[in-house]
PDB file of C-alpha atoms in Angstrom:
ATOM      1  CA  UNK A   1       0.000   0.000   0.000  1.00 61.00           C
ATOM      2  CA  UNK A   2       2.660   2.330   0.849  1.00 66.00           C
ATOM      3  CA  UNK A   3       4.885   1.801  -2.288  1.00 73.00           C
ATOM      4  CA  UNK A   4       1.472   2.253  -4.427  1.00 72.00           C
ATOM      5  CA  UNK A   5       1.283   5.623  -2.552  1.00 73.00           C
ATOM      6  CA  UNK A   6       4.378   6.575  -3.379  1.00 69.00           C
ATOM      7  CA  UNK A   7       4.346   5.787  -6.896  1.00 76.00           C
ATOM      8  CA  UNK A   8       1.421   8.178  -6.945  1.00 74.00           C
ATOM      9  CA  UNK A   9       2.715  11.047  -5.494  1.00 76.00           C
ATOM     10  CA  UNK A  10       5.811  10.683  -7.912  1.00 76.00           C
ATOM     11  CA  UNK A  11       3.809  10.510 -10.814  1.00 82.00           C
ATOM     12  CA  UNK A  12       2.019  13.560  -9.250  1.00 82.00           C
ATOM     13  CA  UNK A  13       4.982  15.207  -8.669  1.00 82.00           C
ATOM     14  CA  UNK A  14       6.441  14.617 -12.678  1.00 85.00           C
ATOM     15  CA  UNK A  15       2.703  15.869 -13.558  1.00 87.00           C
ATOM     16  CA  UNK A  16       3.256  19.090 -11.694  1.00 87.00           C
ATOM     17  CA  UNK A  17       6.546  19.481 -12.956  1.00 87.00           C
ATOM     18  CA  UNK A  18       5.522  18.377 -16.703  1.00 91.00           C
ATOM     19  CA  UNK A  19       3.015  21.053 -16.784  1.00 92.00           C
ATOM     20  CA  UNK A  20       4.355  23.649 -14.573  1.00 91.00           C
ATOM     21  CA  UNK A  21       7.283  23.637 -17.735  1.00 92.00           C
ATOM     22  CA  UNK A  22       4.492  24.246 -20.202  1.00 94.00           C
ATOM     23  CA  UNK A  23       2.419  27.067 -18.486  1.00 93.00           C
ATOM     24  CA  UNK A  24       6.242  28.451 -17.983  1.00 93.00           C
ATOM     25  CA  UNK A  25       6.673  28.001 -21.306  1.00 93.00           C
ATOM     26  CA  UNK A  26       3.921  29.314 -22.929  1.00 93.00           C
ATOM     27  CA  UNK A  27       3.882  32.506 -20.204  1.00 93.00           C
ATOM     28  CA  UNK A  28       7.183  32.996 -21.602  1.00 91.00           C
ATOM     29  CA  UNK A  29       6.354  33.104 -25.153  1.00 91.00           C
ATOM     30  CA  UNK A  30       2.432  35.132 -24.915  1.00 87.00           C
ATOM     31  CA  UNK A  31       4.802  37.401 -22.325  1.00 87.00           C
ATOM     32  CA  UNK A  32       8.331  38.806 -24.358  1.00 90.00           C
ATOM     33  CA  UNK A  33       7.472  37.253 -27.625  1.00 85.00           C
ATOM     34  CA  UNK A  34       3.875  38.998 -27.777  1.00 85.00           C
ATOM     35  CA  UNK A  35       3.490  41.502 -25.105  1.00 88.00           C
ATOM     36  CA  UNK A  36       6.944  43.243 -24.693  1.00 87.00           C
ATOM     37  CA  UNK A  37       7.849  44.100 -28.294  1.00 86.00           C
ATOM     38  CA  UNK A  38       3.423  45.263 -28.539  1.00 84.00           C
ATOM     39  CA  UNK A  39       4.561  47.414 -25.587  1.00 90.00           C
ATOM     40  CA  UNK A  40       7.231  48.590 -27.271  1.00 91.00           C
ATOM     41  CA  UNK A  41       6.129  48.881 -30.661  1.00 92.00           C
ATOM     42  CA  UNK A  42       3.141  51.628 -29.200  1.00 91.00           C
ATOM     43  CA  UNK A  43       5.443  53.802 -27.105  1.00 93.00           C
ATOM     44  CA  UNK A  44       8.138  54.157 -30.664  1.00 93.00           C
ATOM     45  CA  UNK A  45       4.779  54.417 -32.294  1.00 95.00           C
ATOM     46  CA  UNK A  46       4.601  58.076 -30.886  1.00 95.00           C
ATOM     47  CA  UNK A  47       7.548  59.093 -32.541  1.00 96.00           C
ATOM     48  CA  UNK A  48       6.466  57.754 -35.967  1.00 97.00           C
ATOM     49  CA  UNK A  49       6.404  59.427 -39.053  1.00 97.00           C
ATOM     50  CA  UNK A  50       2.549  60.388 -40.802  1.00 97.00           C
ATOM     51  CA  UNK A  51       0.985  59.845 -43.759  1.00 97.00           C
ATOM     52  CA  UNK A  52      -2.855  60.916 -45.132  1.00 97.00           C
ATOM     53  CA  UNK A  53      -4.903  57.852 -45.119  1.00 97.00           C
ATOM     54  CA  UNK A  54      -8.637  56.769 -45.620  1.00 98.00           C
ATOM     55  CA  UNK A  55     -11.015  54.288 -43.649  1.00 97.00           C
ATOM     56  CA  UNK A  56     -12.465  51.580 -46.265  1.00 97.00           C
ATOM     57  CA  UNK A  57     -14.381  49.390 -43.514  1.00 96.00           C
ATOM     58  CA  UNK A  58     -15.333  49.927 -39.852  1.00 95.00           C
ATOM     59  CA  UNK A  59     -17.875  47.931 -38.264  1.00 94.00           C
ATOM     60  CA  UNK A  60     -18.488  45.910 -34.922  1.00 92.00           C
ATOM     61  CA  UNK A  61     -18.182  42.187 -35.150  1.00 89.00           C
ATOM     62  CA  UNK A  62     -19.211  39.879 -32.612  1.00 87.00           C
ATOM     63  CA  UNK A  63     -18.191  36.534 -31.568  1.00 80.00           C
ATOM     64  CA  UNK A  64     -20.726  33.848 -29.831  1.00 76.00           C
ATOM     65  CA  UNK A  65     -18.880  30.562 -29.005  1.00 70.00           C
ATOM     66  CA  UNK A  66     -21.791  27.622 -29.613  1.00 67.00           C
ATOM     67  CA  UNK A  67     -22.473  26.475 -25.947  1.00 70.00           C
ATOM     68  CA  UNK A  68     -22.077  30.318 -24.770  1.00 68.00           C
ATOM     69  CA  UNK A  69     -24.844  32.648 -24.499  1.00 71.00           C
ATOM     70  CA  UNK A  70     -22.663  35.546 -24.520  1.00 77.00           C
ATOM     71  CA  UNK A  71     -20.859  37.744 -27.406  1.00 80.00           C
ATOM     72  CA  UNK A  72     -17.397  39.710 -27.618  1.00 84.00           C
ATOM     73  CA  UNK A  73     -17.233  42.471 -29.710  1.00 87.00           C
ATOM     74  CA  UNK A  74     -14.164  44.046 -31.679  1.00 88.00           C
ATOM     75  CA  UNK A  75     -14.053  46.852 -33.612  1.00 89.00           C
ATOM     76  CA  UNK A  76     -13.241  46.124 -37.497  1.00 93.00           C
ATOM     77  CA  UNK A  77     -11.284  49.022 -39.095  1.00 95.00           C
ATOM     78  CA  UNK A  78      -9.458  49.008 -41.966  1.00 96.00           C
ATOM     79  CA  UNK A  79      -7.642  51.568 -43.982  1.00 97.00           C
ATOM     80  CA  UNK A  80      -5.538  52.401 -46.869  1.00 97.00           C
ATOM     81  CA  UNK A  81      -2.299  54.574 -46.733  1.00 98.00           C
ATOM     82  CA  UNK A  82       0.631  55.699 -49.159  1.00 97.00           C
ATOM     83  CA  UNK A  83       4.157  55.416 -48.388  1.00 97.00           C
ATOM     84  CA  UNK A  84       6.588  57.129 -50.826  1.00 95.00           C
ATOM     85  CA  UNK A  85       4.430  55.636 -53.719  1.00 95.00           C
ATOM     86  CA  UNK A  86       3.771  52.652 -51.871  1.00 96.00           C
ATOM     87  CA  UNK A  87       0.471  51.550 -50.847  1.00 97.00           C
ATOM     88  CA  UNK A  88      -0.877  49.792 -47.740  1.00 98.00           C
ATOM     89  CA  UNK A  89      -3.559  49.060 -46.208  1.00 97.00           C
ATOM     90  CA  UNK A  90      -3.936  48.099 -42.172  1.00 96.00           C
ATOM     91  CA  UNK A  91      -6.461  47.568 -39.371  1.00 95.00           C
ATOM     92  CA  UNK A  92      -4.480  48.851 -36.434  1.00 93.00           C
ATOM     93  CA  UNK A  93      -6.493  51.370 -34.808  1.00 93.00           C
ATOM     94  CA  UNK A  94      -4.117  51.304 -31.398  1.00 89.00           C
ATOM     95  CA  UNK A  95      -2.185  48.184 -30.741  1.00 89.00           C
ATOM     96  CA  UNK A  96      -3.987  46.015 -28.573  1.00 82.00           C
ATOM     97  CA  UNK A  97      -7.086  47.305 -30.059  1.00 73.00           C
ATOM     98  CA  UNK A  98      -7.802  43.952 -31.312  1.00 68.00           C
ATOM     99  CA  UNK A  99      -8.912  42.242 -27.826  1.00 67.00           C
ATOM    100  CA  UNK A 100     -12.362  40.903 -28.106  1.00 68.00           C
ATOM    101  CA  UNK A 101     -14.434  42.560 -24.675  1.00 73.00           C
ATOM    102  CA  UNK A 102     -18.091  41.728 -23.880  1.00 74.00           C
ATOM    103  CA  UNK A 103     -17.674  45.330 -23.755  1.00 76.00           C
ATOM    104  CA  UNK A 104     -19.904  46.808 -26.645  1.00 83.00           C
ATOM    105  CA  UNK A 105     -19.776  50.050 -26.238  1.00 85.00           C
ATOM    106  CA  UNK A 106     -16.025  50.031 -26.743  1.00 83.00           C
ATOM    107  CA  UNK A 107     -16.249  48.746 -29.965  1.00 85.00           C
ATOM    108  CA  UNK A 108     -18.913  51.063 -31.631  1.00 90.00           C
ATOM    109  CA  UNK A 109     -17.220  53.799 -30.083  1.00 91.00           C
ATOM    110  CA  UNK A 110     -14.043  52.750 -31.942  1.00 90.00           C
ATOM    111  CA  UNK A 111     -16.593  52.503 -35.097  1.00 92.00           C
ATOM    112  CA  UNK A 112     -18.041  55.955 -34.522  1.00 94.00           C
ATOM    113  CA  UNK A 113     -14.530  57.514 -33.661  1.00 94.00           C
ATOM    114  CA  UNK A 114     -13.837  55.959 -37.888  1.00 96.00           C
ATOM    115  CA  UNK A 115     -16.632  55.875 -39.984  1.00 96.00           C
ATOM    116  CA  UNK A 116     -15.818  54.456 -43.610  1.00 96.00           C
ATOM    117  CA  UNK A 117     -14.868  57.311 -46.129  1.00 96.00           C
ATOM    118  CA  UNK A 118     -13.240  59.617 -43.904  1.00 97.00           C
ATOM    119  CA  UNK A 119     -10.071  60.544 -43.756  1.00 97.00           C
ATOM    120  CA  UNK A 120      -7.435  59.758 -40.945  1.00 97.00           C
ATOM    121  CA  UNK A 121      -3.913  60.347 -39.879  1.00 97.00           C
ATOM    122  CA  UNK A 122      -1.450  57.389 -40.284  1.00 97.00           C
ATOM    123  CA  UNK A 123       1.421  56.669 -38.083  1.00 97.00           C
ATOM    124  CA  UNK A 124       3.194  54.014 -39.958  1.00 97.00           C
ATOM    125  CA  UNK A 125       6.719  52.816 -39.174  1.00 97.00           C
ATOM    126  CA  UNK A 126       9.467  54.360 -41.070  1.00 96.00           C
ATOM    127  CA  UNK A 127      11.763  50.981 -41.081  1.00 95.00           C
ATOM    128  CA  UNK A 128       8.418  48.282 -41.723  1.00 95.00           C
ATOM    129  CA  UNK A 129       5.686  50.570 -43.267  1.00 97.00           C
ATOM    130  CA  UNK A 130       3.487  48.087 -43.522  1.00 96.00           C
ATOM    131  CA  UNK A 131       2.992  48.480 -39.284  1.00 95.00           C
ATOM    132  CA  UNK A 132       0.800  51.416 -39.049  1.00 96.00           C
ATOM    133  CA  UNK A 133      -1.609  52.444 -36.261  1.00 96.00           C
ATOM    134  CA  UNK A 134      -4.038  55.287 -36.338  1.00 96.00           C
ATOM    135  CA  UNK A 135      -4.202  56.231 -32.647  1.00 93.00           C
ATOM    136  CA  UNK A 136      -0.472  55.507 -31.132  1.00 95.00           C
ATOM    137  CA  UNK A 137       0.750  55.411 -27.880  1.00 92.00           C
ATOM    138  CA  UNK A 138      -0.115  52.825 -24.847  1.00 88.00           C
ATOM    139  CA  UNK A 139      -3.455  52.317 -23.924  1.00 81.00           C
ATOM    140  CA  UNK A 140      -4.861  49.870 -21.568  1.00 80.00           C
ATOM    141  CA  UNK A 141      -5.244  47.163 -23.960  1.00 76.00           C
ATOM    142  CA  UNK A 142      -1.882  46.847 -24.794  1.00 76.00           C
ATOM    143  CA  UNK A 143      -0.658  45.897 -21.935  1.00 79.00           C
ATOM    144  CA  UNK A 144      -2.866  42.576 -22.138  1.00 77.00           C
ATOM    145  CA  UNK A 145      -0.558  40.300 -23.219  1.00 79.00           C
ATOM    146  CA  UNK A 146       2.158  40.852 -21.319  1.00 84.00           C
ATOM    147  CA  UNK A 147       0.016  40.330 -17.782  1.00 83.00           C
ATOM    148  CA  UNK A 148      -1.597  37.716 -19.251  1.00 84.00           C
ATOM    149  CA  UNK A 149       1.655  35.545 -20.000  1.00 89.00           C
ATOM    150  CA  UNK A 150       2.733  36.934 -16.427  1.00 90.00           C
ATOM    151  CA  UNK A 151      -0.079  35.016 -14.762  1.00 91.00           C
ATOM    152  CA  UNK A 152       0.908  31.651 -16.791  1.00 89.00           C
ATOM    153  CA  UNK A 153       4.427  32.114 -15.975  1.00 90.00           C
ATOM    154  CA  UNK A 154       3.046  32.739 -12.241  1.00 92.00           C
ATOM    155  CA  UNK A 155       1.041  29.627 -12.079  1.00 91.00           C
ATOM    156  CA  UNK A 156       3.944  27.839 -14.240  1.00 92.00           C
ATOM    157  CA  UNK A 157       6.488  28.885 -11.307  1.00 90.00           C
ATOM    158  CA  UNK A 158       4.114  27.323  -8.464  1.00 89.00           C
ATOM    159  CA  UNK A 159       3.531  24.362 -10.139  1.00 88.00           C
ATOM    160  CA  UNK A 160       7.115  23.657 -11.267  1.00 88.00           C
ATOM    161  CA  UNK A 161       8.601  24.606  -7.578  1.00 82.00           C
ATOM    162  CA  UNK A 162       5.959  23.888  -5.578  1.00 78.00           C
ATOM    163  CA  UNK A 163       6.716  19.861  -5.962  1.00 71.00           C
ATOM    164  CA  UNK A 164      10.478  20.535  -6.487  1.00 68.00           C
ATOM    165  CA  UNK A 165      10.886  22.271  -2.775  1.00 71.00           C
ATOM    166  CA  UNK A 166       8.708  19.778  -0.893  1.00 68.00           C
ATOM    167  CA  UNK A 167      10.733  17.164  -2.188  1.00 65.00           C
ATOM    168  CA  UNK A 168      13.746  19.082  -1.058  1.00 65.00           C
ATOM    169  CA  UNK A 169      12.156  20.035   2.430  1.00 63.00           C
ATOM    170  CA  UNK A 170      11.433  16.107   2.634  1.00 63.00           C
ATOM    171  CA  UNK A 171      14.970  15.077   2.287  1.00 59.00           C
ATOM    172  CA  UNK A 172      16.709  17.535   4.507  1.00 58.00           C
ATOM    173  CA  UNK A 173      14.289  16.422   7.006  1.00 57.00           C
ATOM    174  CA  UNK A 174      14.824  12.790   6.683  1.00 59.00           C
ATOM    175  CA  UNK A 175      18.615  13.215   7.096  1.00 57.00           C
TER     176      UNK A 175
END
């Protein structure tokens, strides 16, 4: 009975472990591959050169999972821009702008704030300019991602050490 108990709080202990290393993992990634270079992308975004542009869709789309009674809503904007005789077209209205909210209101605000045919001002990025934004800075939203990942890497970092310092405590107490 005892070895049988053991046997299950080692492959408790591995399971811990096993997917402690994956929320770490994947907190890692969602955190500096996403969220840091978002973050950093709308405070340079600031500082970017302009460029006439004009909205060619806005509208509010929502989002019903199947065994959900509730909707998310994003706002839908696209627009086209010129770059020394380039064109481009984007849907960045402020990066992180494309978080789904059961917040409505955001959304057709967002869809008011760029009705289709009017003209906007472009912030597009002088070494890509195929990133543009229309509203640029860091808002709220952006920061999303990198919490988010935080909180995996969090629970990633209990589970992985949680199992790894009882096991230590354990041993220096048998000794």
């Amino acid at each position: 009975m005892l070895k049988k108990q053991a046997r299950f709080q080692d492959v408790r202990r591995f399971m811990m472990v096993f997917f402690g290393a994956i929320f770490i993992i994947v907190g890692y990634l969602v955190t500096y591959e996403m969220g840091l270079p978002l973050i950093e992308q709308a405070k340079a975004s600031k500082n970017w050169p302009t460029t006439a542009g004009l909205v060619l869709k806005s509208k509010v789309i929502s989002h019903r999972k199947n065994n959900s009674s509730s909707s998310t809503y994003t706002a839908k904007v696209s627009y086209h821009y010129e770059v020394k005789g380039a064109q481009f077209e984007s849907e960045t209205v402020w990066f992180g702008g494309d978080i789904s909210t059961s917040n409505k209101s955001m959304a057709r605000e967002t869809v008011k704030k760029f009705p289709v045919d009017q003209k906007v001002t472009v912030y597009y990025n002088p070494e890509d300019p195929e990133i543009a934004v229309l509203e640029p800075g860091v808002f709220k939203t952006t920061y999303f991602y990198y919490l988010f990942g935080w909180v995996f890497l969090g629970v990633g970092i209990l589970m992985t050490g949680s199992p790894l310092f009882r096991s230590l405590f354990h041993r220096r107490k048998t000794e």
